[in-house]
Amino acid sequence: MNFYTVRDLRTHPREVWERLSETHEVIITNNGKPRALMIEIDDESLEDVLASVRQSMAMRAVNKLRIASVRSGRSEMTTEDINEEISKARKGKRKC
């Protein structure tokens, strides 16, 4: 993987763009932490790439929710438990 800082992108953009052309992906860091992924695309693939990235981000979000559910014990809730929580939430909204 090729890592470049935000400063590199600002001060040496040509180097970053050349590396992107060679490797098709570059990771941009800020304060030593990965913050962005640059991937090479062309006009024809823009919509497909965006759809793929958005799908991947949605899948990651769902996986995070699943992990949080297991850690908190909510994954073991029965349908009855879930319906009870929904009922409590609805009653709470009516009082507001």
mmCIF file of C-alpha atoms in Angstrom, residues 77-84:
data_model
loop_
_atom_site.group_PDB
_atom_site.id
_atom_site.type_symbol
_atom_site.label_atom_id
_atom_site.label_comp_id
_atom_site.label_asym_id
_atom_site.label_seq_id
_atom_site.Cartn_x
_atom_site.Cartn_y
_atom_site.Cartn_z
ATOM 1 C CA MET A 77 -33.310 -10.838 22.484
ATOM 2 C CA THR A 78 -36.460 -12.767 21.716
ATOM 3 C CA THR A 79 -39.258 -11.429 19.545
ATOM 4 C CA GLU A 80 -41.196 -10.775 22.739
ATOM 5 C CA ASP A 81 -38.287 -8.732 24.155
ATOM 6 C CA ILE A 82 -38.067 -6.721 20.944
ATOM 7 C CA ASN A 83 -41.797 -6.009 20.895
ATOM 8 C CA GLU A 84 -41.612 -4.895 24.536
#
